Amino acid sequence: MKLWFDTFAVSGGATLIALVCGLAVASWAAGCGRAGRWLLVVASAACLALPPFLAANCWLEVSAPWRLAWGAEKSATACLPLVACVLAGLSWPLVAFPVLAAWSRIERAHLEMLPGLRGWKLFREVLWPVARPALGVAAVLVFALASANFAVPTLFQVRVLPEEMWIRFNTRLDAAGAWRAAIPLAAVSAMSLAWIARRPVAWPQWHGGAGGRDWRRRLGPVWWISAAVGIAAVAFSGGFPIYRLLVSGRTWIELPGAFAAGRGAIGNSLSVAVGAATLVAAAAILAARFRVPRWTMRVAVGLFLVPGILLATIWVPLLARPELRGLADSVPVLWFVVAIRLAGIGAALACARRDAADTLPQEALRVAGARPARAWWAAVWPQIAPTVVATWYVAFLLALWDVESIVLVQPPGGETLAVRVFNLLHYGHAGQVNALCLVLLVLAVIPAILWRVFARRRVIAVAVAGCLAVTGCTPAEDAGTVPLQGRWFSGVQVIGSRGMAPGQFNKPRSLVCDRDDNLYVSDVSGRIQKFDRDGRFVLQWQMPQTDLGKPKGMGLDPYGNVLVVEPHYMRVNHFSTDGHLLAQWGSKGTNEGFFILPRSIGVTSTGEYLLSEYTLVDRVQRFSPFVPATNGAAAVLPRFMQSWGSPGVEPGRFNRAEGLGMGAKDTVYIADSCNHRIQVFDASGKFLREHGHAGTAPGQFSYPYDVRVDAHGNQFVCEFGNSRISILDARDRPIEVVGGPGSAPGRFSNPWAIAFDSKGNLFVADSQNHRVQKFLRRDPPAVALALNQGKR
């Protein structure tokens, strides 16, 4: 019941705030002159069009100190009003626009006929009745969209029904459970659709109407109060987030690296946005031209009102079919996924404009003998064309920001900037998120610039052709043992597939091999699975707590026990090789000896433990050895010894210290992921060197998530962003690149972690492909040859 209460409390609060703000902005705009009114319309459209995670990132950063002080459970409850305000800031223009459209039909003569009505009395007896139909439709629409919103509540760790659907499907692959959780939201969407369908909204009147001076004079103090509330609404939803984006020094410091590491994601974002928007515009034209049945239109609009996560649960099993493998592994699949959800809105807007169009020119052409199609294109199309173009641009923006529709069906190498921002926002990377949001805002204005500069009718065609040229379907390949042509590995074996059965994975994120070359893998379901040296499933166990988050980071202690790091519970677990919990240590805090989101663990030759952390601290801490309980004596838990590092981009500082590898003489290698580099420290924590920067060339990195060092000092870097493994020698010189985006054996989709067995075989947690890949090390002579070539 708390889940239901939180969902509808947030949605109801967002609706109420949006109604107040939307009415205020509409009253403010009505009382402005023509230029001021258009300026407010543009500002409102900008607030509506801003990326939702821009505002979320701003208020997450502002509220971070008290959310940390209160703890997860208390801050989740306290964040309910804040989440409602953020959602209202994203949706109040949906109230302002139809209300302003309704009021645009009030002529000056109407006001002069009622000379005694002023101020609140005029608002209550004239403006409110005129706006009430539009307000009802807007309120229902805002409530439906707010209740279906997944990203904003999730980022503030407020449990709502869409997040419950996400958890059930993303972590447990429980489609039936996700659909059961969606029943209340489906009912809300159906009732909202039924309400909206019976209440038409007036199309705005661009000419005539009462002037701004008449409105201000007749409303008096009401107009000034509306202007004050409207200024606060625009500032809260758009002005303040953009201000913080632009004045933050970290935005500009991290922009070059975020851009260089995100070129592939930038291309994907443009491709998805242009492709989906073009499909939506085509659907709008067809709906307006052929007058599709009303029930079809309602179903299409209903798809926009239901949570995107719910639709994704349908797409995942459908795209898993063998005959759709080529489409599922290509970026164009996202065009269709997004376009199908948005097509109903585009068609509804085009049909509404068609119904408001002047039909006399079409009838005149028909009387003159023109064919129906020619008469429609000559008389009706020029009237609805601006609406279709606007629909294209709105769909472009919505597709550019979309996360929930595509996050579960993202193809290999198909990560968009929006998905990357969503993943980063979970861990508070304000600077990196601001930099990526700035890139997204630049992408958002590109169509408008092209529209003004080039021939208007050719812009969309050229954009679509460009997207088709850079994207395509990836041919499917069979899994199994596949030979490789590289110098380091002779072949690759695939272990597991997507699923929740024993031996299957759901986004594996960490792994480690024990002394007998058994493999242990953790995934987002919170399971630890054990496989023998041949890749056969042996056993599994479940982490006891997974509500706050899932394990990430694994290792072996000096006694051969399996180490499992739980970032969201701020602790380290020691498990026996058969899954029994032997010890647990660590607690939350920013002081030395406490943890804030520990991510990886390493063990020195003397049995000491090194843990990397990030968000508020971005550091590495050293702890004393763990001594297990023996002969009745209690276990001795590790104690704090040393700490180094802090947030930043300078040498020795970190920006999401994600992976940690141990080299010879206890040298420490850190995968400094958001700085797109590897940093090297000696056994005492003294900075030695760094190498790498953002990019895709050999020796460059895109979000390195893990690093391992072999006995010869060669470095193996797991790149989440580039979906590959980079191999460098002991002098940091590139030797070879393994893999790349794809689903075929030997290729990756956002790999998270790597590990070696005693024979030098490399295991990769291929997360988005939901599998582990084992790369078979070549014979020692071939490895020696590779080493000699790498040293030249």
Coordinates of C-alpha atoms in Angstrom, one line a residue, residues 158-422:
V158 CA 11.5 7.2 -4.2
R159 CA 9.8 3.8 -4.7
V160 CA 6.9 4.2 -7.1
L161 CA 5.0 1.7 -9.2
P162 CA 7.0 2.3 -12.4
E163 CA 10.2 1.6 -10.5
E164 CA 8.7 -1.6 -9.1
M165 CA 8.0 -2.7 -12.6
W166 CA 11.6 -1.9 -13.5
I167 CA 13.0 -3.8 -10.6
R168 CA 10.8 -6.9 -11.2
F169 CA 11.8 -7.1 -14.9
N170 CA 15.3 -5.7 -14.9
T171 CA 16.6 -7.7 -11.9
R172 CA 14.3 -10.7 -11.9
L173 CA 13.1 -10.9 -15.5
D174 CA 9.6 -11.3 -14.0
A175 CA 7.4 -10.0 -16.8
A176 CA 4.2 -11.3 -15.1
G177 CA 5.1 -9.4 -11.9
A178 CA 5.9 -6.3 -13.8
W179 CA 2.5 -6.4 -15.5
R180 CA 0.7 -7.0 -12.1
A181 CA 2.5 -3.9 -10.7
A182 CA 1.3 -2.0 -13.8
I183 CA -2.4 -2.8 -13.3
P184 CA -3.1 0.5 -11.4
L185 CA -1.2 2.5 -13.9
A186 CA -2.9 0.8 -16.8
A187 CA -6.3 1.7 -15.2
V188 CA -5.1 5.3 -14.8
S189 CA -4.1 5.4 -18.5
A190 CA -7.4 3.9 -19.7
M191 CA -9.5 6.3 -17.6
S192 CA -7.3 9.3 -18.7
L193 CA -7.7 8.4 -22.3
A194 CA -11.5 8.0 -22.0
W195 CA -11.7 11.4 -20.3
I196 CA -9.5 13.2 -22.9
A197 CA -11.3 11.6 -25.8
R198 CA -14.7 13.1 -24.8
R199 CA -13.4 16.6 -24.2
P200 CA -12.0 18.4 -27.2
V201 CA -9.5 21.2 -26.6
A202 CA -9.8 24.5 -28.6
W203 CA -7.1 25.2 -31.2
P204 CA -5.4 28.5 -30.4
Q205 CA -6.5 31.7 -32.1
W206 CA -3.4 33.5 -33.3
H207 CA -5.1 36.8 -34.3
G208 CA -7.6 38.9 -32.5
G209 CA -8.5 38.4 -28.9
A210 CA -8.2 40.8 -26.0
G211 CA -5.0 42.8 -25.8
G212 CA -2.5 42.5 -23.0
R213 CA -3.3 46.0 -21.7
D214 CA -7.0 45.0 -21.3
W215 CA -6.0 41.8 -19.4
R216 CA -3.7 43.7 -17.0
R217 CA -6.2 46.5 -16.4
R218 CA -9.1 44.1 -15.7
L219 CA -7.3 41.5 -13.7
G220 CA -5.3 44.0 -11.6
P221 CA -3.6 42.4 -8.6
V222 CA -4.5 38.9 -9.9
W223 CA -2.2 39.5 -12.9
W224 CA 0.7 40.6 -10.7
I225 CA 0.3 37.6 -8.5
S226 CA 0.2 35.3 -11.5
A227 CA 3.3 37.0 -12.9
A228 CA 5.1 36.3 -9.6
V229 CA 4.1 32.7 -9.5
G230 CA 4.9 32.3 -13.2
I231 CA 8.4 33.7 -12.7
A232 CA 9.0 31.2 -9.9
A233 CA 7.7 28.3 -12.1
V234 CA 10.0 29.3 -15.0
A235 CA 13.0 29.8 -12.7
F236 CA 12.5 26.5 -10.8
S237 CA 11.9 24.3 -13.9
G238 CA 14.3 25.9 -16.4
G239 CA 16.2 28.9 -15.2
F240 CA 17.9 27.6 -12.1
P241 CA 19.0 24.2 -13.7
I242 CA 20.4 25.9 -16.8
Y243 CA 22.2 28.5 -14.6
R244 CA 23.8 25.8 -12.5
L245 CA 24.7 23.9 -15.7
L246 CA 26.5 26.9 -17.2
V247 CA 28.2 28.4 -14.1
S248 CA 29.6 25.1 -12.8
G249 CA 33.3 24.8 -13.4
R250 CA 33.1 21.0 -13.5
T251 CA 30.8 21.2 -16.5
W252 CA 33.4 22.8 -18.6
I253 CA 36.3 20.8 -17.2
E254 CA 34.6 17.5 -18.0
L255 CA 33.0 18.5 -21.3
P256 CA 36.0 17.7 -23.6
G257 CA 36.4 14.2 -22.1
A258 CA 32.7 13.5 -22.0
F259 CA 32.4 14.6 -25.6
A260 CA 35.4 12.6 -26.8
A261 CA 34.3 9.4 -25.0
G262 CA 30.7 9.8 -26.1
R263 CA 31.0 10.3 -29.9
G264 CA 29.4 6.9 -30.5
A265 CA 26.6 7.7 -28.1
I266 CA 26.1 11.1 -29.7
G267 CA 25.7 9.5 -33.1
N268 CA 23.2 7.0 -31.7
S269 CA 21.2 9.8 -30.0
L270 CA 20.9 11.7 -33.3
S271 CA 20.1 8.6 -35.2
V272 CA 17.3 7.5 -32.8
A273 CA 15.9 11.1 -32.5
V274 CA 15.8 11.7 -36.3
G275 CA 14.6 8.3 -37.2
A276 CA 11.9 8.1 -34.6
A277 CA 10.7 11.7 -35.3
T278 CA 10.5 11.0 -39.0
L279 CA 8.4 7.9 -38.5
V280 CA 6.1 9.9 -36.1
A281 CA 5.7 12.6 -38.7
A282 CA 4.9 10.1 -41.4
A283 CA 2.3 8.5 -39.1
A284 CA 0.8 12.0 -38.5
I285 CA 0.5 12.7 -42.2
L286 CA -1.1 9.3 -42.9
A287 CA -3.6 9.8 -40.0
A288 CA -4.6 13.2 -41.2
R289 CA -4.8 12.2 -44.9
F290 CA -6.8 8.9 -44.5
R291 CA -8.8 9.6 -41.4
V292 CA -7.9 6.5 -39.4
P293 CA -10.6 5.0 -37.2
R294 CA -11.1 6.7 -33.8
W295 CA -10.4 3.6 -31.8
T296 CA -7.0 3.2 -33.5
M297 CA -6.1 6.8 -32.6
R298 CA -7.1 6.2 -29.0
V299 CA -5.0 3.1 -28.7
A300 CA -2.0 4.9 -30.2
V301 CA -2.4 7.8 -27.8
G302 CA -2.8 5.3 -24.9
L303 CA 0.7 3.9 -25.7
F304 CA 2.1 7.3 -24.8
L305 CA 0.3 7.4 -21.5
V306 CA 1.5 4.0 -20.2
P307 CA 5.0 3.6 -18.7
G308 CA 7.7 3.0 -21.3
I309 CA 9.1 0.3 -19.1
L310 CA 5.8 -1.6 -19.5
L311 CA 6.1 -1.5 -23.2
A312 CA 9.7 -2.6 -23.0
T313 CA 8.7 -5.8 -21.3
I314 CA 6.8 -6.7 -24.5
W315 CA 9.7 -5.7 -26.8
V316 CA 12.4 -7.8 -25.0
P317 CA 10.9 -11.3 -25.7
L318 CA 9.7 -10.3 -29.1
L319 CA 13.1 -9.1 -30.2
A320 CA 14.7 -12.2 -28.8
R321 CA 13.2 -14.2 -31.7
P322 CA 15.8 -15.6 -34.1
E323 CA 14.2 -14.0 -37.1
L324 CA 14.5 -10.6 -35.6
R325 CA 18.1 -10.9 -34.4
G326 CA 19.5 -8.7 -37.1
L327 CA 17.1 -5.9 -36.2
A328 CA 17.5 -6.3 -32.5
D329 CA 21.2 -5.9 -32.8
S330 CA 21.0 -2.6 -34.7
V331 CA 20.3 1.0 -33.7
P332 CA 17.2 1.3 -36.1
V333 CA 15.3 -1.0 -33.7
L334 CA 15.2 2.0 -31.3
W335 CA 13.6 4.1 -34.0
F336 CA 10.6 1.8 -34.1
V337 CA 10.5 1.3 -30.3
V338 CA 10.3 5.1 -29.7
A339 CA 8.2 5.9 -32.7
I340 CA 5.5 3.5 -31.8
R341 CA 5.1 5.1 -28.4
L342 CA 5.0 8.6 -29.8
A343 CA 3.1 8.1 -33.0
G344 CA -0.3 8.6 -31.3
I345 CA 0.5 12.0 -30.1
G346 CA 1.8 13.1 -33.5
A347 CA -1.3 11.7 -35.2
A348 CA -3.7 13.3 -32.7
L349 CA -2.1 16.8 -33.2
A350 CA -2.2 16.5 -37.0
C351 CA -5.8 15.4 -36.9
A352 CA -6.8 18.2 -34.6
R353 CA -5.2 20.8 -36.9
R354 CA -6.9 19.2 -39.9
D355 CA -10.3 19.4 -38.2
A356 CA -9.6 23.1 -37.5
A357 CA -8.5 23.8 -41.1
D358 CA -10.5 25.8 -43.6
T359 CA -12.2 23.3 -46.0
L360 CA -13.4 25.8 -48.6
P361 CA -10.2 25.7 -50.7
Q362 CA -10.4 21.9 -50.8
E363 CA -14.0 21.9 -51.8
A364 CA -13.3 24.5 -54.5
L365 CA -10.6 22.4 -56.0
R366 CA -12.9 19.3 -55.9
V367 CA -15.6 21.3 -57.7
A368 CA -13.0 22.4 -60.3
G369 CA -12.3 18.7 -61.0
A370 CA -9.2 18.0 -59.0
R371 CA -8.7 14.5 -57.7
P372 CA -9.2 14.0 -53.9
A373 CA -5.5 13.4 -53.2
R374 CA -4.4 16.4 -55.2
A375 CA -7.1 18.7 -53.6
W376 CA -6.0 17.5 -50.2
W377 CA -2.3 18.2 -50.8
A378 CA -2.9 21.5 -52.4
A379 CA -5.5 22.9 -49.9
V380 CA -5.2 21.0 -46.6
W381 CA -1.6 20.1 -46.4
P382 CA -0.3 23.7 -46.4
Q383 CA -2.5 24.4 -43.4
I384 CA -1.4 21.4 -41.4
A385 CA 2.3 21.4 -42.5
P386 CA 3.5 23.7 -39.7
T387 CA 1.8 21.4 -37.2
V388 CA 3.5 18.3 -38.7
V389 CA 6.9 20.0 -38.6
A390 CA 6.3 21.0 -35.0
T391 CA 5.2 17.4 -34.3
W392 CA 8.5 16.2 -35.9
Y393 CA 10.5 18.5 -33.7
V394 CA 8.6 17.6 -30.5
A395 CA 9.1 13.9 -31.3
F396 CA 12.8 14.6 -32.0
L397 CA 13.2 16.1 -28.5
L398 CA 11.2 13.4 -26.7
A399 CA 13.2 10.7 -28.5
L400 CA 16.5 12.5 -27.7
W401 CA 15.6 12.4 -24.0
D402 CA 14.0 9.0 -23.9
V403 CA 15.3 6.4 -21.4
E404 CA 12.6 4.1 -20.3
S405 CA 11.4 3.0 -23.7
I406 CA 14.9 1.9 -24.8
V407 CA 16.9 1.1 -21.7
L408 CA 15.9 -2.6 -21.8
V409 CA 16.2 -3.0 -25.6
Q410 CA 19.4 -1.2 -26.2
P411 CA 21.4 -3.0 -28.8
P412 CA 25.1 -3.7 -28.6
G413 CA 26.9 -0.4 -29.2
G414 CA 23.6 1.4 -29.2
E415 CA 23.9 3.3 -26.0
T416 CA 22.5 6.9 -26.3
L417 CA 23.5 9.9 -24.3
A418 CA 20.2 9.8 -22.4
V419 CA 20.8 6.3 -21.2
R420 CA 24.4 7.2 -20.3
V421 CA 23.2 10.1 -18.3
F422 CA 20.6 8.0 -16.6

